[in-house]
Short mmCIF file of C-alpha atoms in Angstrom, two decimals:
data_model
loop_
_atom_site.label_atom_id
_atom_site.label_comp_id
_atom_site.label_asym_id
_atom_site.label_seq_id
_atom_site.Cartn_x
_atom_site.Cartn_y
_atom_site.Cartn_z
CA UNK A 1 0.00 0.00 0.00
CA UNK A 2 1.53 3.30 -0.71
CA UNK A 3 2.13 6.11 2.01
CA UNK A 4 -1.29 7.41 2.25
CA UNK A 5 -3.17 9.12 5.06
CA UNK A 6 -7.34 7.87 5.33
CA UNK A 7 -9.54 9.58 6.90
CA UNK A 8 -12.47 6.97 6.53
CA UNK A 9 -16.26 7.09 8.11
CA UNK A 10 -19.23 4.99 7.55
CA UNK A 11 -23.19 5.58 8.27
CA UNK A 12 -26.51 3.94 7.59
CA UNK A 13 -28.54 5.75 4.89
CA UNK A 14 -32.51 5.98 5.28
CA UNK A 15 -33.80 5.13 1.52
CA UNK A 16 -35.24 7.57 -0.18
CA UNK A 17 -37.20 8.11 -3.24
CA UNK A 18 -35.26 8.88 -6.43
CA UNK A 19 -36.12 11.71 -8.39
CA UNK A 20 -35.64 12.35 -12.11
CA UNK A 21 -34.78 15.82 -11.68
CA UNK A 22 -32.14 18.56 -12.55
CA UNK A 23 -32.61 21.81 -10.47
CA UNK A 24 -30.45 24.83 -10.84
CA UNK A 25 -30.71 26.83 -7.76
CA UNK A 26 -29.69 30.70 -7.11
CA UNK A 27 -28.99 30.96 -3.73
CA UNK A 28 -28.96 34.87 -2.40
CA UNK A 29 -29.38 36.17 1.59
CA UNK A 30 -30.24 32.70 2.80
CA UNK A 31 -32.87 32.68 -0.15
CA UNK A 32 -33.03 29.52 -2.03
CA UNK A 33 -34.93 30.25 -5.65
CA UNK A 34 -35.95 27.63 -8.58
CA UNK A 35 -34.79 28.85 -12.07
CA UNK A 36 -35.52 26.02 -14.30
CA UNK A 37 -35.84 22.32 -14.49
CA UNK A 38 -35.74 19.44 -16.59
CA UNK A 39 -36.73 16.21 -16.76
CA UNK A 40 -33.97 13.54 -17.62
CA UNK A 41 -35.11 10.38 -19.14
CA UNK A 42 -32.83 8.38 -16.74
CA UNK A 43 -32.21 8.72 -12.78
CA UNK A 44 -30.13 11.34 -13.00
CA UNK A 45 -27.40 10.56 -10.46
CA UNK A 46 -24.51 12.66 -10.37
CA UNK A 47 -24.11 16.80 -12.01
CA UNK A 48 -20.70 18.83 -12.51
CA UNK A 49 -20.98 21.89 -13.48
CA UNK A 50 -17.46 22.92 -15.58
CA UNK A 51 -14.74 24.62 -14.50
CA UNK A 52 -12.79 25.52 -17.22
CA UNK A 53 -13.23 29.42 -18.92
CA UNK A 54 -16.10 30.07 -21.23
CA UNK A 55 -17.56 26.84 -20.24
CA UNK A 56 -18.44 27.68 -16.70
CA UNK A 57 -21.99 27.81 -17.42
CA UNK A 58 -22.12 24.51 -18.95
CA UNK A 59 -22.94 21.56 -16.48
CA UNK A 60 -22.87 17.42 -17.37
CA UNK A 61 -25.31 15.16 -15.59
CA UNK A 62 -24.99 11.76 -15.17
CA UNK A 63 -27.61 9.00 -15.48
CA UNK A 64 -27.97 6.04 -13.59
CA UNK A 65 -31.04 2.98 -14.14
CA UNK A 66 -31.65 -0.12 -13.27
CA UNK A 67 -34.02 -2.25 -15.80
CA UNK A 68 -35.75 -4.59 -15.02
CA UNK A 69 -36.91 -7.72 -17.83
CA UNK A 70 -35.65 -10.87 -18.53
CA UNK A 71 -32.42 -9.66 -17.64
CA UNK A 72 -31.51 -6.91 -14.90
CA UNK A 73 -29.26 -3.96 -16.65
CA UNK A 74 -27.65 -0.77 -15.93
CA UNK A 75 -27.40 1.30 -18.57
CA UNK A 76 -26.69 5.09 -17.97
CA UNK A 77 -26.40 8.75 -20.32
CA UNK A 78 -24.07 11.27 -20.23
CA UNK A 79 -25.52 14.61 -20.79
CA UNK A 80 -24.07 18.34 -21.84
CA UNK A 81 -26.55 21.10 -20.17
CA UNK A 82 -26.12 25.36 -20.40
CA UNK A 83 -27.66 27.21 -17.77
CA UNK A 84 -27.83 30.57 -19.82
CA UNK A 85 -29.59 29.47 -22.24
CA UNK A 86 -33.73 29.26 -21.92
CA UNK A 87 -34.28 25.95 -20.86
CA UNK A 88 -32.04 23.12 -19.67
CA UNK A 89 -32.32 20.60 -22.37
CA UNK A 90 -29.37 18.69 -23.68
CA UNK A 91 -27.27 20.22 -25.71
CA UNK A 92 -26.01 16.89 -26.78
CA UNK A 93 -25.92 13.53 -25.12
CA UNK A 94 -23.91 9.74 -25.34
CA UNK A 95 -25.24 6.54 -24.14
CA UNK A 96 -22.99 4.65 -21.86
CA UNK A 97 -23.01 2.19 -18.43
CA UNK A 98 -24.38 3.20 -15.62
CA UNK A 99 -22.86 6.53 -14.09
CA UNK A 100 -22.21 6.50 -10.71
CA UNK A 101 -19.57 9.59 -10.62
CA UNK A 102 -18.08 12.41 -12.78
CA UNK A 103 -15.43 15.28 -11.81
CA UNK A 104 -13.97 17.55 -14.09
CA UNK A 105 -9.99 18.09 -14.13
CA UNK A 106 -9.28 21.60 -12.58
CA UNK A 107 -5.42 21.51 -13.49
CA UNK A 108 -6.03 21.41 -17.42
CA UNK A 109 -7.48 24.45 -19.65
CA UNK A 110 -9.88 22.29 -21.36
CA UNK A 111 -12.72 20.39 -20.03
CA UNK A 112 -11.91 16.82 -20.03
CA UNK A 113 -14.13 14.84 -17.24
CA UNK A 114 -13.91 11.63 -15.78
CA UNK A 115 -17.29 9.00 -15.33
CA UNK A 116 -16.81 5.79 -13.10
CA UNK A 117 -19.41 3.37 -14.24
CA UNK A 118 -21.04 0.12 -13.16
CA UNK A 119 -19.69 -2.09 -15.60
CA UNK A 120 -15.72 -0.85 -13.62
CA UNK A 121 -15.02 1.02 -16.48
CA UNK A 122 -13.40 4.49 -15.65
CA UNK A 123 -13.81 7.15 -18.77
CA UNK A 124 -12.48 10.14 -19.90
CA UNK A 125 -14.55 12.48 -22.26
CA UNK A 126 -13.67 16.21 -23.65
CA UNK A 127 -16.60 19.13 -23.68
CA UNK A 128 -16.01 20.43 -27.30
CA UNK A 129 -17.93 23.21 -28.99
CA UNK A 130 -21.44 21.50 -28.38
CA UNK A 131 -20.45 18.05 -28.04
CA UNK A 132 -18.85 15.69 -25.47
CA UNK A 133 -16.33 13.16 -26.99
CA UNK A 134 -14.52 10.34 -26.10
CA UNK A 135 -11.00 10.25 -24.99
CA UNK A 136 -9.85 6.99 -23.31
CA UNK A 137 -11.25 4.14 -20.94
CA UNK A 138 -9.68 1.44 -18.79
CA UNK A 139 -11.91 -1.26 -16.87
CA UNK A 140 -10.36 -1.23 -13.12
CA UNK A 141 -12.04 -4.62 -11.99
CA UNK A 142 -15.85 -6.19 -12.47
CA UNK A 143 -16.96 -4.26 -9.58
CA UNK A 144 -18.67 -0.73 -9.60
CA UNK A 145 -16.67 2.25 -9.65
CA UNK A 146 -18.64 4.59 -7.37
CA UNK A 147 -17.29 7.30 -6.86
CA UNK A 148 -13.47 9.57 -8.44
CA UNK A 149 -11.35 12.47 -7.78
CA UNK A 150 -8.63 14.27 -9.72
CA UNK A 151 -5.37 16.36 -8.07
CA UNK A 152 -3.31 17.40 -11.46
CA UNK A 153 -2.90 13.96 -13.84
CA UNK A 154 -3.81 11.45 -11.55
CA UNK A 155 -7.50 10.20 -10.47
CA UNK A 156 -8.43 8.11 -7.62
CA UNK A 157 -11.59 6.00 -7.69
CA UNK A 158 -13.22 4.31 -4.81
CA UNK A 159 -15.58 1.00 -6.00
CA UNK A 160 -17.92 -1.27 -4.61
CA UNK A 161 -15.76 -3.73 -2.92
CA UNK A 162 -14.36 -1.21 -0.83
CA UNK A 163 -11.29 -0.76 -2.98
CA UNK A 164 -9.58 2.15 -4.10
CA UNK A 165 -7.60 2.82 -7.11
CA UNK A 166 -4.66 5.74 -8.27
CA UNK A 167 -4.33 6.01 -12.04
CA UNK A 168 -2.17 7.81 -14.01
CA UNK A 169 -4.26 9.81 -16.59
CA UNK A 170 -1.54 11.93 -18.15
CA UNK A 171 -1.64 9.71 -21.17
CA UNK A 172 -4.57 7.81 -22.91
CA UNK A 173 -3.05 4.03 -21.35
CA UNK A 174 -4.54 5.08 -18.37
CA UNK A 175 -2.22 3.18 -16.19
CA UNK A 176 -3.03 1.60 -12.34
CA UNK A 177 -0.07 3.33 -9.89
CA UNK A 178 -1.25 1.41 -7.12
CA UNK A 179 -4.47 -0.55 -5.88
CA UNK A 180 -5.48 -1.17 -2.67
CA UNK A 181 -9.00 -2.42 0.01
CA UNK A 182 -9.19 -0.24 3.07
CA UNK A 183 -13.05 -1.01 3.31
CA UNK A 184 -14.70 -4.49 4.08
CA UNK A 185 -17.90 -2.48 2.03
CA UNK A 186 -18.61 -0.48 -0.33
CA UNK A 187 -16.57 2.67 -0.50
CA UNK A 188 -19.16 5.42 -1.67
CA UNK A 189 -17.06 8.61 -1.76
CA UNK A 190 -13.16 9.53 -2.70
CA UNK A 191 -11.58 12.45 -2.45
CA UNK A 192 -8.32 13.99 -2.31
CA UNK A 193 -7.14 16.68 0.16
CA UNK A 194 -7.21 19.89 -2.18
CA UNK A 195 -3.81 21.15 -0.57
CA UNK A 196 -1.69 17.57 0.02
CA UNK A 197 -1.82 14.92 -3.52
CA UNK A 198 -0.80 12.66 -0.77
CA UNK A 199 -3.86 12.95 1.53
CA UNK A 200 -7.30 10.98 0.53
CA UNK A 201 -10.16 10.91 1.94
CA UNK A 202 -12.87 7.66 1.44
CA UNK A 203 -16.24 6.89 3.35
CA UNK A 204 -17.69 3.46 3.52
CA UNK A 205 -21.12 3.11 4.19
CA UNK A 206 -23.17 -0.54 4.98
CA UNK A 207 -26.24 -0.56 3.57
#
């Protein structure tokens, strides 16, 4: 295991009803106020909205469902969304697994994001002009990816085993620096301490 410091928690979670919802919220004095909405055709499951210069009002929502038939499947959409403009339809959308996670990469000056899916795939994509492409993927393990978290060219991702991963993603190979299980369940949320690359943080939580 590499020299890491964890700060690690765990709770129970009341269940709660999913909604298929995207809200954008101004919040002003303590005054929380409903612009717009929009109704994905999927859970929607995880939103980012981008970092990165004359993007910043764009925001990508990820979709997560579970169908039911013959044969139980995730399947899952990635999404492109502007704020500014009058409604919040998508600009442009790809099918893909389930999403469980996205983050965008602060330390570039384009808009590359990251999705962790159910199928243990880990993806990057690229926000260009109206349209979100695809860049590289590398299945981590048969598990779900559940959560990720960038500091410069390296991710970590937390899964459902209670594992966590460190990747390299300064080039498209996408390689595995180190692997590791501090969690006997699933590890919902990564994160890296935003001053110290050598500080994460992970919560497990026992359904």
């Amino acid at each position: 295991m590499p020299e890491y410091l964890f700060v690690n928690a765990s709770w129970r979670l009341k269940e709660v009803q999913e909604h298929k919802l995207i809200l954008f919220f101004l919040i002003v004095l303590n005054r929380c106020e409903t612009l717009k909405t929009y109704q994905t055709p999927l859970t929607a499951d995880c939103v980012e909205f981008c970092p990165i210069g004359e993007y910043t009002d764009f925001f990508v929502c990820g979709n997560y469902q579970l169908e039911n038939g013959e044969k139980s499947e995730r399947i899952g959409k990635l999404s492109l969304h502007n704020v500014s403009m009058a409604s919040l339809d998508p600009i442009c959308s790809v099918d893909s697994d389930a999403i469980l996670d996205i983050k965008f990469m602060k330390s570039l000056e384009k808009p590359i994001l990251a999705s962790v899916e159910s199928s243990g795939y880990f993806r990057l994509w690229a926000v260009s002009g109206l349209e979100i492409k695809y860049i590289a993927s590398k299945q981590l393990c048969y598990d779900i990816l559940l959560s990720c978290d960038f500091y410069d060219m390296q991710s970590a991702v937390s899964t459902s085993s209670g594992a966590l991963v460190l990747l390299d993603v300064s080039t498209e190979s996408l390689a595995v620096k180190s692997s590791w299980t501090p969690h006997d369940h699933e590890a919902w949320i990564v994160a890296f301490d935003r001053k110290d690359r050598n500080i994460l943080y992970s919560v497990m939580m026992k359904l």
